[in-house]
């Protein structure tokens, strides 16, 4: 029997499958790391979850942070409590694993949805790879404070609609399906906010209407009634919080008024803020999808340009194919809804990024090659920076030979992909996605040594740490909570303002160092122990010696820098502004 050679389609499917497996590995490895890109408030909600778990009750939520208790619905908190075993296995890996599982579900739904539409695997695999390559997914998809949960629940009705329209174009979801989807929307609201019922329900309603094979006047009415029923059911699921919480007045005050209504207020005035040419204006929000794409930023304008070119033929091709209509409705509704609040951010439209990924995958070959080249060109300097940071870490003894070799190997592989994508036009599109994922892999390899012995307190320091009050630096909301994972035990971590250290970092001048030393001595006199970070990269000993004793030492990466700390003359020397020592100190 003659064996047929593999077809180009099989090669393409195998390529995207390999890229998807690589992407999933990139997301899974290092999920418990200190330096996983995340939302700055992740530790706030880890703190609320831990405090609530310690009460032994599901509600009310508990927190030591003022006005930071009911700022998120309880489902996110309950997820952490269950994943962390009510405190028995309180690790970042445990808290973040549900986020990774949600990402797997979204990727699976992307693959199956486009498989139903195209009867091939490659478009769905490409969509899943693109979704993982988006910067918004890498930053907000796998931390504990994730966008993956609500993205999955809000997308579930639309994934189901895409599959149904592909298989049975004339059929519509019935009342039972709408009831189930209403519960799904309610779970999404219970992760984030009741206010998201507006874009979630509106996107689903518009997708139902525009994807009708034979639209009549009764169809919009029927869909309106059914989607309204689903929306009310979703709000009912969310409202259970008020029913179950013994302090519903606090929920109203802190969440409804403080967390949600405040998003429509701005001290500059609504229209002045909306029309401003800054990060909070309407104009920047229009670029939200491109911003979320990260290195793939320019591919989104390429997709828009492709759509604009097709406008003259729109009347001839109307109505649009059902899948295209659903995806456009999904993306447009989320974008338009979040133009109106006074607080605008690209992360608000993350629940529509699966639609963007599918649109890109469906029209992948039609987007001109030129829109993919900036991804390849921009990745090169990013890789150069990561290489420099990793090499300096190796020079100062933080990374081992195998660790620096892994980082350099990933960088070389990425550079080969860049060259291949620039050389062969047929490879440019795939190389752009693969290179982006390799950039993420290089970042993971860069920070991996900081989760080893160099970046953590050893067992001797953990055992020697005194029980009781330990003063810890905290320059942002709830950042003191990270020491629960670094220094486990019966400790009470009390944050202190490290502005004196921030002043000292601007230069090793005598005045700045004196201020830091004075604050450190005061903390040592009022606490059982103090965790203190070096004021600058060259500082090798804490300023309290010989009046203190060092129980442990570790290295850390600083993320919030004082003005003037990073300059042209020291940009190439990250040991001066990125790497710092940190000490666990007690009085002598």
XYZ file of C-alpha atoms in Angstrom:
588
model
C 0.000 0.000 0.000
C 1.335 3.387 -0.984
C 2.015 5.764 1.899
C 1.051 9.338 1.080
C 3.518 12.056 2.099
C 2.419 14.507 4.816
C 0.460 17.443 3.448
C 1.271 21.096 4.227
C -1.912 21.185 6.321
C -0.559 18.374 8.503
C 2.727 20.194 8.908
C 0.811 23.317 9.943
C -1.294 21.391 12.459
C 1.800 19.738 13.926
C 3.533 23.111 14.199
C 0.652 24.765 16.059
C 0.249 21.755 18.330
C 3.949 21.948 19.238
C 3.704 25.704 19.847
C 0.628 25.186 22.045
C 2.411 22.559 24.144
C 5.362 24.933 24.495
C 3.031 27.733 25.573
C 1.344 25.577 28.190
C 4.749 24.563 29.561
C 5.799 28.217 29.741
C 2.674 29.009 31.755
C 2.925 25.981 34.041
C 6.627 26.156 34.897
C 7.399 28.626 37.648
C 3.724 29.198 38.484
C 4.649 29.493 42.161
C 7.399 32.029 41.555
C 7.738 35.344 43.351
C 8.195 37.231 40.084
C 5.388 35.845 37.967
C 3.938 38.874 36.132
C 0.792 39.725 37.991
C -1.671 42.351 39.087
C -0.212 44.507 41.848
C -3.161 43.690 44.122
C -2.621 39.929 44.105
C -1.244 39.948 47.640
C -4.217 42.004 48.872
C -6.604 39.204 47.974
C -4.230 36.502 49.149
C -4.314 38.314 52.493
C -8.121 38.466 52.529
C -8.340 34.769 51.645
C -5.888 33.756 54.367
C -7.565 35.917 57.012
C -10.993 34.547 56.067
C -9.708 30.964 56.109
C -8.338 31.519 59.619
C -11.838 32.426 60.828
C -13.109 29.018 59.733
C -16.132 30.685 58.096
C -17.035 31.328 54.461
C -18.464 34.761 55.287
C -17.987 37.543 56.188
C -14.685 38.138 54.471
C -11.881 39.166 56.820
C -8.959 41.547 56.386
C -6.536 43.628 58.414
C -6.399 46.202 55.617
C -8.564 49.245 56.069
C -11.368 49.502 53.465
C -9.978 46.422 51.680
C -12.307 43.617 52.705
C -15.296 43.494 50.373
C -13.575 44.842 47.263
C -14.046 41.589 45.309
C -16.933 39.094 45.356
C -16.335 36.052 47.556
C -15.948 33.382 44.854
C -12.334 34.426 44.207
C -11.637 34.263 47.952
C -13.377 30.911 48.379
C -11.385 29.487 45.483
C -8.135 30.315 47.291
C -9.438 28.974 50.596
C -10.308 25.611 49.048
C -7.171 25.418 46.871
C -5.014 26.318 49.887
C -6.677 23.727 52.111
C -7.974 26.405 54.479
C -4.359 27.278 55.262
C -2.911 23.746 55.406
C -1.134 24.045 52.049
C -0.870 27.818 51.710
C 1.512 28.188 48.786
C 1.476 30.302 45.650
C 1.359 27.127 43.562
C -1.855 26.048 45.270
C -3.450 29.478 44.989
C -2.566 29.910 41.305
C -3.319 26.394 40.030
C -7.065 27.101 39.519
C -6.118 30.013 37.254
C -3.997 27.685 35.147
C -6.889 25.211 34.921
C -9.184 27.988 33.691
C -6.606 28.852 31.022
C -6.582 25.221 29.901
C -10.377 25.272 29.628
C -10.293 28.469 27.543
C -7.647 27.019 25.215
C -9.691 23.842 24.838
C -12.817 25.859 24.042
C -10.928 27.877 21.425
C -9.718 24.718 19.707
C -13.125 22.997 19.737
C -15.021 26.100 18.605
C -12.928 26.684 15.506
C -12.739 22.954 14.850
C -16.546 22.998 14.568
C -16.397 25.962 12.181
C -13.546 24.966 9.855
C -13.544 21.158 10.254
C -9.779 21.459 10.786
C -7.577 21.584 13.862
C -5.010 24.151 12.798
C -7.152 27.302 13.160
C -8.250 26.337 16.666
C -4.715 25.453 17.703
C -3.489 28.752 16.263
C -6.164 30.664 18.211
C -5.109 28.973 21.459
C -1.453 29.799 20.754
C -2.331 33.409 20.012
C -4.345 33.669 23.211
C -1.356 32.430 25.224
C 0.949 34.808 23.341
C -1.104 37.862 24.339
C 0.615 39.892 27.045
C -2.683 40.272 28.907
C -2.932 36.483 29.226
C 0.676 36.138 30.384
C 0.256 38.855 33.007
C -3.317 38.313 34.206
C -4.021 34.725 33.197
C -2.099 32.648 35.722
C -1.734 34.648 38.976
C -4.182 34.076 41.815
C -5.788 37.468 41.102
C -6.656 36.318 37.610
C -8.833 37.318 34.682
C -9.012 33.730 33.448
C -11.984 32.750 35.629
C -14.440 35.421 34.509
C -13.120 35.178 30.937
C -14.075 31.504 30.867
C -17.551 31.941 32.366
C -18.446 34.989 30.245
C -17.152 33.260 27.103
C -18.900 29.944 27.669
C -22.272 30.968 26.114
C -20.498 32.444 23.096
C -18.313 29.366 22.585
C -21.474 27.244 22.695
C -23.225 29.556 20.232
C -20.327 29.345 17.756
C -20.439 25.544 17.860
C -24.233 25.449 17.548
C -24.316 27.864 14.602
C -21.628 25.815 12.854
C -23.526 22.539 13.252
C -27.174 23.651 13.241
C -27.349 27.134 11.677
C -31.126 27.500 12.043
C -31.386 26.408 15.685
C -31.226 28.679 18.730
C -30.505 28.045 22.405
C -33.735 27.343 24.304
C -34.886 28.392 27.741
C -32.983 25.607 29.488
C -29.752 26.617 27.732
C -30.379 30.233 28.700
C -30.887 29.190 32.310
C -27.576 27.316 32.299
C -25.810 30.209 30.620
C -27.347 32.574 33.153
C -25.747 30.540 35.922
C -22.439 30.639 34.025
C -22.662 34.437 33.729
C -23.517 34.588 37.433
C -20.369 32.673 38.321
C -18.378 35.161 36.256
C -20.010 38.036 38.148
C -19.257 36.311 41.450
C -15.567 36.390 40.501
C -15.452 40.030 39.467
C -18.433 42.385 39.636
C -22.178 42.567 39.028
C -21.520 45.467 36.626
C -20.039 43.084 34.054
C -23.496 41.707 33.370
C -23.888 44.659 30.964
C -21.117 43.773 28.470
C -21.496 40.012 28.965
C -25.259 39.955 28.324
C -25.125 42.606 25.595
C -22.406 40.733 23.690
C -24.377 37.503 23.896
C -27.637 39.198 22.800
C -26.008 40.906 19.823
C -24.207 37.698 18.851
C -27.530 35.832 18.856
C -29.221 38.456 16.712
C -26.519 39.028 14.087
C -25.836 35.298 13.647
C -29.460 34.440 12.779
C -29.655 32.648 9.427
C -33.058 34.206 8.639
C -33.660 37.293 10.734
C -37.286 38.266 11.342
C -38.907 40.829 13.616
C -39.710 38.138 16.192
C -36.093 36.990 16.562
C -34.761 40.124 18.358
C -37.783 40.063 20.685
C -37.281 36.386 21.467
C -33.562 36.857 22.116
C -34.208 39.953 24.240
C -36.596 38.076 26.527
C -34.330 35.067 26.896
C -31.124 37.027 27.430
C -32.920 39.268 29.933
C -33.959 36.120 31.787
C -30.327 34.924 31.798
C -29.084 38.317 32.976
C -31.583 38.413 35.833
C -30.620 34.888 36.819
C -26.930 35.903 36.752
C -27.656 38.898 38.979
C -29.566 36.568 41.272
C -26.487 34.369 41.605
C -24.404 37.425 42.452
C -27.050 38.701 44.910
C -26.607 35.561 47.005
C -23.605 37.382 48.469
C -25.975 39.850 50.152
C -28.215 37.034 51.356
C -25.424 34.902 52.809
C -23.178 37.622 54.223
C -24.062 38.530 57.841
C -22.949 42.134 57.177
C -24.630 43.136 53.874
C -24.373 46.853 54.727
C -20.580 46.648 54.531
C -20.828 44.827 51.214
C -23.001 47.626 49.832
C -20.747 50.376 51.164
C -17.380 48.869 50.225
C -18.192 47.028 47.001
C -21.214 48.608 45.344
C -20.476 52.216 46.258
C -16.734 52.242 46.875
C -15.465 49.789 44.286
C -17.963 50.171 41.423
C -19.756 53.519 41.564
C -16.388 55.246 42.014
C -15.376 54.146 38.514
C -17.793 56.705 37.083
C -16.316 59.597 39.079
C -13.298 61.692 38.146
C -12.018 64.838 39.839
C -11.160 66.364 36.442
C -14.711 66.060 35.199
C -16.078 63.237 33.065
C -15.667 64.681 29.568
C -12.305 66.274 30.260
C -10.951 62.922 31.393
C -12.677 61.043 28.583
C -11.217 63.222 25.831
C -7.747 63.500 27.371
C -4.816 62.149 25.371
C -3.470 60.037 28.221
C -3.906 56.521 29.526
C -7.413 57.260 30.854
C -8.925 58.704 27.678
C -11.255 57.180 25.144
C -8.537 57.276 22.493
C -6.220 55.002 24.449
C -9.105 52.634 25.231
C -9.684 52.180 21.504
C -6.233 50.572 21.399
C -7.053 48.221 24.284
C -6.970 45.033 22.226
C -3.660 45.942 20.625
C -2.171 46.855 24.008
C -3.312 43.525 25.430
C -1.628 41.752 22.520
C 1.806 42.947 23.697
C 4.475 42.102 21.146
C 1.696 41.230 18.705
C 0.451 44.835 18.959
C 0.769 45.623 15.256
C -1.053 42.488 14.134
C -4.313 43.953 15.472
C -4.176 47.062 13.232
C -3.423 44.631 10.406
C -6.658 42.789 11.144
C -8.584 46.082 11.311
C -7.041 47.187 8.000
C -8.138 43.919 6.443
C -11.696 44.595 7.637
C -11.699 48.167 6.336
C -10.576 46.970 2.904
C -13.538 44.582 2.827
C -16.126 47.286 3.629
C -16.886 48.188 -0.008
C -17.937 44.563 -0.623
C -19.952 44.338 2.607
C -23.369 44.714 0.967
C -22.567 41.937 -1.481
C -21.480 39.567 1.325
C -24.247 40.473 3.768
C -25.215 38.805 6.033
C -21.837 37.959 7.450
C -20.952 34.349 8.208
C -22.320 33.433 11.620
C -18.933 32.875 13.240
C -17.561 36.185 12.004
C -20.693 38.009 13.170
C -20.515 36.444 16.647
C -16.842 37.279 17.106
C -17.239 40.869 15.901
C -20.236 41.410 18.184
C -18.303 39.926 21.112
C -15.275 42.166 20.608
C -17.131 45.377 19.718
C -19.553 45.276 22.649
C -16.823 44.834 25.262
C -14.773 47.609 23.703
C -17.669 50.076 23.483
C -19.050 49.395 26.971
C -15.756 50.191 28.651
C -15.378 53.497 26.884
C -17.982 54.998 29.230
C -16.581 54.521 32.787
C -14.201 57.269 33.889
C -11.629 54.638 34.865
C -10.528 52.972 31.645
C -7.989 50.214 31.250
C -7.030 47.699 28.595
C -7.430 44.892 31.125
C -11.197 45.557 31.329
C -11.660 44.035 27.855
C -9.655 40.876 28.601
C -12.856 38.738 28.550
C -13.103 39.500 24.822
C -9.516 38.491 23.999
C -10.621 34.938 23.020
C -12.733 36.548 20.280
C -9.714 38.527 19.097
C -7.609 35.353 19.045
C -10.204 33.518 16.949
C -10.579 36.385 14.483
C -6.822 36.485 14.010
C -6.663 32.717 13.537
C -9.463 32.700 10.951
C -7.869 35.472 8.862
C -4.269 34.583 9.684
C -3.091 34.112 6.106
C -4.948 37.163 4.824
C -3.235 39.675 7.129
C -0.231 41.022 5.202
C 3.165 39.822 6.335
C 4.318 43.376 7.063
C 2.103 43.536 10.165
C 3.980 40.603 11.725
C 7.484 41.940 11.133
C 7.355 44.514 14.008
C 6.804 41.629 16.441
C 10.017 39.996 15.275
C 11.948 43.264 15.273
C 10.709 44.334 18.721
C 11.443 40.940 20.241
C 15.174 41.300 19.498
C 15.878 44.241 21.897
C 13.647 42.632 24.538
C 15.752 39.480 24.326
C 18.923 41.592 24.556
C 17.685 43.163 27.809
C 16.715 39.785 29.267
C 20.122 38.375 28.319
C 21.924 41.245 30.011
C 19.862 40.902 33.190
C 20.446 37.148 33.293
C 24.188 37.507 32.693
C 24.592 40.060 35.477
C 22.665 37.723 37.783
C 25.132 34.985 36.879
C 28.140 37.263 37.441
C 27.057 38.168 40.977
C 26.462 34.535 41.818
C 22.677 34.263 41.692
C 22.409 31.855 38.751
C 24.230 28.587 38.275
C 25.896 27.482 35.047
C 22.917 25.278 34.030
C 20.500 28.142 34.769
C 22.347 30.745 32.704
C 22.846 28.139 29.961
C 19.093 27.532 29.844
C 18.386 31.250 29.534
C 20.981 31.718 26.795
C 19.712 28.639 24.974
C 16.166 30.020 24.920
C 17.427 33.403 23.699
C 19.455 31.803 20.898
C 16.422 29.738 19.842
C 14.292 32.881 19.781
C 16.890 34.709 17.694
C 16.909 31.820 15.210
C 13.115 32.136 14.962
C 13.448 35.879 14.348
C 15.964 35.359 11.571
C 13.845 32.600 10.023
C 10.731 34.779 10.138
C 12.532 37.688 8.514
C 14.120 35.450 5.884
C 11.131 33.400 4.707
C 7.808 35.174 4.279
C 5.909 31.906 4.740
C 7.394 31.551 8.229
C 6.858 35.126 9.451
C 3.422 34.617 10.984
C 4.210 31.469 12.909
C 7.614 32.809 13.925
C 5.960 35.890 15.461
C 3.854 33.779 17.826
C 6.641 31.321 18.608
C 9.117 34.128 19.292
C 6.669 35.826 21.662
C 6.264 32.643 23.688
C 10.046 32.185 23.738
C 10.390 35.709 25.136
C 8.091 34.651 27.969
C 10.149 31.488 28.421
C 13.343 33.577 28.611
C 11.744 35.762 31.276
C 10.788 32.670 33.261
C 14.347 31.378 33.006
C 15.703 34.766 34.103
C 13.697 34.855 37.347
C 13.925 31.125 38.148
C 17.158 31.491 40.199
C 15.351 33.998 42.438
C 13.040 31.196 43.555
C 16.006 29.042 44.532
C 18.443 29.382 47.429
C 19.594 32.847 46.291
C 16.132 34.381 46.497
C 14.730 32.681 49.607
C 15.613 32.449 53.271
C 17.212 29.128 54.156
C 15.819 26.662 56.676
C 18.135 27.905 59.403
C 16.869 31.485 59.044
C 13.241 30.325 59.017
C 13.798 28.276 62.191
C 15.632 31.155 63.918
C 13.009 33.802 63.085
C 11.343 34.829 66.360
C 7.608 34.427 66.781
C 5.667 37.647 67.104
C 5.885 41.039 65.440
C 8.162 41.290 62.409
C 8.441 44.602 60.581
C 8.487 44.146 56.808
C 8.823 46.661 53.934
C 5.683 47.326 51.960
C 5.632 49.908 49.202
C 2.247 48.923 47.739
C -1.144 47.637 48.878
C -0.811 44.389 50.789
C 2.733 43.628 49.668
C 3.630 42.588 53.218
C 1.558 39.441 52.585
C 4.300 37.987 50.385
C 6.316 37.203 53.507
C 3.708 34.602 54.463
C 5.204 32.537 51.639
C 8.841 33.496 52.291
C 8.909 33.140 56.078
C 6.232 30.669 57.191
C 5.490 30.354 60.878
C 3.702 32.038 63.763
C 4.571 35.572 62.784
C 2.674 38.821 62.658
C 3.992 40.799 59.710
C 3.603 44.537 60.214
C 4.275 46.723 57.160
C 6.350 49.852 57.417
C 6.706 52.664 54.933
C 10.092 52.416 53.257
C 10.251 55.968 51.923
C 13.497 56.566 53.795
C 14.990 53.651 51.895
C 13.623 55.069 48.657
C 15.424 58.343 49.367
C 18.589 56.481 50.212
C 18.484 54.569 46.924
C 18.886 57.798 44.974
C 22.530 57.786 45.983
C 24.730 56.447 48.766
C 25.031 59.901 50.292
C 25.571 60.316 54.017
C 22.231 62.007 54.684
C 20.205 59.321 52.930
C 22.074 56.502 54.668
C 21.684 58.183 58.040
C 17.914 58.414 57.574
C 17.716 54.743 56.642
C 19.879 53.690 59.609
C 17.786 55.745 62.037
C 14.530 54.207 60.825
C 16.008 50.706 61.021
C 17.127 51.195 64.638
C 13.644 52.432 65.577
C 12.048 49.363 63.993
C 14.448 47.010 65.801
C 13.553 48.602 69.126
C 9.810 48.103 68.610
C 9.662 44.689 66.894
C 11.026 41.202 67.525
C 12.643 41.235 64.071
C 12.930 43.412 60.991
C 13.238 42.552 57.307
C 15.330 45.231 55.633
C 16.331 45.700 51.985
C 19.604 47.262 50.894
C 19.399 50.887 49.849
C 21.524 50.346 46.735
C 23.099 47.498 44.827
C 26.597 47.927 46.269
C 25.422 47.695 49.892
C 26.614 44.371 51.317
C 25.766 44.784 55.017
C 22.758 46.274 56.841
C 23.263 49.791 58.273
C 22.400 48.660 61.825
C 25.628 46.693 62.415
C 27.068 46.113 64.977
C 23.852 46.875 66.865
C 21.934 44.030 65.192
C 22.356 40.399 64.246
C 21.719 38.912 60.789
C 19.588 35.742 60.889
C 19.249 35.345 57.137
C 19.951 36.945 53.805
C 18.455 36.692 50.343
C 18.480 38.537 47.017
C 15.467 40.241 45.511
C 14.479 42.066 42.347
C 13.187 45.585 42.863
C 10.205 46.652 40.767
C 9.342 50.144 42.008
C 12.204 52.557 41.545
C 12.718 56.077 42.829
C 12.974 58.897 40.262
C 16.524 59.151 38.977
C 17.478 55.673 40.158
C 17.633 54.338 36.595
C 19.725 56.647 34.413
C 21.481 56.561 31.075
C 24.844 56.033 32.745
C 23.727 52.962 34.747
C 21.103 51.446 32.442
C 23.542 48.754 31.316
C 24.419 47.897 34.927
C 21.297 46.360 36.495
C 23.282 45.373 39.588
C 22.954 49.049 40.562
C 19.157 49.320 40.285
C 17.587 45.855 39.975
C 19.354 43.403 42.277
C 19.240 44.041 46.023
C 20.124 42.179 49.201
C 17.551 41.749 51.924
C 18.231 40.740 55.526
C 16.281 39.236 58.397
C 17.520 41.152 61.448
C 17.145 41.075 65.230
C 18.672 43.189 67.982
C 22.101 42.122 69.177
